[in-house]
Amino acid sequence: QVQLVESGGGLVQAGGSLRLSCAASGRPFSSYAMGWFRQAPGKEREFVAAINWWYGSTYYADSVKGRFTISRDNAKNTVYLQMNSLKPEDTAVYYCAAGVLRSPDEYRGDLYDYWGRGTQVTVSS
């Protein structure tokens, strides 16, 4: 089994930055894509970014491209989401997810097997 725990959310003003972390535990842990999704109140969950655990290939939603960067530390079993130039529309609960899937399916939340409990990100005007 795999356990995912997000951290790093909080309140920030527009234009500011936050870095989210997702620590994974459980063995074996291999051949996973890890992704970030977000969901605002009353809205549908949407894809944010994903990374191949071993190769480091990345994929971003158009809405965050150029502002967000996903990365991983294999030794620490941790994936990060660096969020810069934050906008009020980025406000949402951010979820970390992991699964066995390949490009170009990283954006499909239904293909991920494991999910964290989420961390709140609030961006004020």
Short mmCIF file of C-alpha atoms in Angstrom, two decimals:
data_model
loop_
_atom_site.label_atom_id
_atom_site.label_comp_id
_atom_site.label_asym_id
_atom_site.label_seq_id
_atom_site.Cartn_x
_atom_site.Cartn_y
_atom_site.Cartn_z
CA GLN A 1 0.00 0.00 0.00
CA VAL A 2 0.99 3.61 -0.55
CA GLN A 3 0.31 6.50 1.78
CA LEU A 4 0.50 10.10 0.59
CA VAL A 5 0.69 13.12 2.87
CA GLU A 6 0.58 16.69 1.54
CA SER A 7 1.92 19.73 3.32
CA GLY A 8 2.84 23.34 2.61
CA GLY A 9 -0.54 24.88 1.93
CA GLY A 10 -1.57 28.19 3.40
CA LEU A 11 -2.66 31.75 2.75
CA VAL A 12 -0.71 33.96 0.36
CA GLN A 13 -1.34 37.20 -1.49
CA ALA A 14 -1.63 37.34 -5.26
CA GLY A 15 1.79 37.27 -6.85
CA GLY A 16 3.27 35.30 -3.99
CA SER A 17 4.68 31.79 -3.84
CA LEU A 18 4.14 28.53 -2.02
CA ARG A 19 5.79 25.14 -2.20
CA LEU A 20 3.71 22.04 -1.62
CA SER A 21 5.24 18.73 -0.60
CA CYS A 22 3.89 15.21 -0.91
CA ALA A 23 5.63 12.51 1.08
CA ALA A 24 5.02 8.94 -0.02
CA SER A 25 5.45 5.84 2.10
CA GLY A 26 5.01 2.15 1.41
CA ARG A 27 6.90 -0.50 -0.52
CA PRO A 28 7.23 -1.43 -3.25
CA PHE A 29 7.03 2.03 -4.74
CA SER A 30 8.03 2.11 -8.39
CA SER A 31 6.86 2.96 -11.90
CA TYR A 32 4.43 5.55 -10.61
CA ALA A 33 3.37 8.81 -12.06
CA MET A 34 2.72 11.36 -9.37
CA GLY A 35 0.38 14.23 -9.91
CA TRP A 36 -1.19 17.26 -8.33
CA PHE A 37 -4.88 18.00 -8.69
CA ARG A 38 -6.97 20.77 -7.21
CA GLN A 39 -10.60 21.37 -6.41
CA ALA A 40 -12.27 24.64 -5.56
CA PRO A 41 -15.58 24.69 -3.62
CA GLY A 42 -18.48 23.77 -5.87
CA LYS A 43 -16.21 23.09 -8.83
CA GLU A 44 -14.89 20.03 -10.60
CA ARG A 45 -11.51 18.59 -9.73
CA GLU A 46 -8.86 19.60 -12.24
CA PHE A 47 -5.40 18.45 -13.19
CA VAL A 48 -2.47 20.69 -12.26
CA ALA A 49 0.83 18.90 -12.90
CA ALA A 50 2.40 15.43 -13.00
CA ILE A 51 5.82 13.82 -13.05
CA ASN A 52 7.19 10.40 -13.86
CA TRP A 53 8.76 9.11 -10.67
CA TRP A 54 11.85 7.58 -12.26
CA TYR A 55 12.47 9.58 -15.41
CA GLY A 56 11.39 13.00 -14.23
CA SER A 57 9.24 13.79 -17.27
CA THR A 58 6.78 16.56 -16.47
CA TYR A 59 3.34 17.61 -17.66
CA TYR A 60 1.39 20.76 -16.82
CA ALA A 61 -2.05 22.16 -17.23
CA ASP A 62 -2.07 25.21 -19.49
CA SER A 63 -3.41 27.34 -16.65
CA VAL A 64 -0.26 26.87 -14.56
CA LYS A 65 2.44 26.41 -17.19
CA GLY A 66 5.27 28.86 -16.65
CA ARG A 67 4.22 29.53 -13.05
CA PHE A 68 4.30 26.11 -11.37
CA THR A 69 7.12 23.57 -11.31
CA ILE A 70 6.79 19.95 -10.25
CA SER A 71 9.86 18.03 -9.08
CA ARG A 72 10.77 14.97 -7.07
CA ASP A 73 13.42 13.67 -4.70
CA ASN A 74 13.58 9.93 -5.20
CA ALA A 75 15.73 9.34 -2.12
CA LYS A 76 13.14 11.06 0.06
CA ASN A 77 10.11 9.62 -1.74
CA THR A 78 8.79 13.14 -2.02
CA VAL A 79 7.29 15.19 -4.82
CA TYR A 80 7.07 18.99 -4.76
CA LEU A 81 4.98 21.63 -6.42
CA GLN A 82 6.60 25.05 -6.50
CA MET A 83 3.90 27.63 -7.16
CA ASN A 84 4.94 31.12 -8.20
CA SER A 85 2.97 34.17 -9.35
CA LEU A 86 -0.10 32.85 -7.62
CA LYS A 87 -3.51 34.14 -8.64
CA PRO A 88 -6.83 34.17 -6.75
CA GLU A 89 -8.14 31.54 -9.18
CA ASP A 90 -5.47 29.16 -7.88
CA THR A 91 -7.38 28.96 -4.60
CA ALA A 92 -8.37 25.33 -4.00
CA VAL A 93 -7.65 22.21 -2.04
CA TYR A 94 -4.61 20.61 -3.62
CA TYR A 95 -4.35 16.82 -3.71
CA CYS A 96 -1.36 14.63 -4.36
CA ALA A 97 -1.94 11.41 -6.30
CA ALA A 98 0.07 8.40 -7.44
CA GLY A 99 -0.57 5.65 -9.95
CA VAL A 100 0.81 3.40 -12.63
CA LEU A 101 0.13 5.20 -15.88
CA ARG A 102 1.95 6.64 -18.85
CA SER A 103 1.93 9.72 -21.00
CA PRO A 104 -0.37 11.22 -22.15
CA ASP A 105 -2.73 9.97 -19.42
CA GLU A 106 -1.21 11.85 -16.49
CA TYR A 107 -4.04 14.37 -16.52
CA ARG A 108 -6.70 11.71 -15.92
CA GLY A 109 -7.52 11.61 -12.24
CA ASP A 110 -9.55 8.42 -12.64
CA LEU A 111 -6.36 6.49 -13.46
CA TYR A 112 -4.58 7.29 -10.21
CA ASP A 113 -4.73 4.69 -7.44
CA TYR A 114 -3.65 6.62 -4.35
CA TRP A 115 -4.62 10.02 -3.03
CA GLY A 116 -3.59 12.23 -0.18
CA ARG A 117 -6.03 14.05 2.07
CA GLY A 118 -5.32 17.45 0.53
CA THR A 119 -3.90 20.78 1.61
CA GLN A 120 -5.66 24.13 1.36
CA VAL A 121 -4.17 26.91 -0.76
CA THR A 122 -5.81 30.32 -0.52
CA VAL A 123 -4.68 33.25 -2.64
CA SER A 124 -6.03 36.67 -1.71
CA SER A 125 -6.36 39.66 -4.04
#
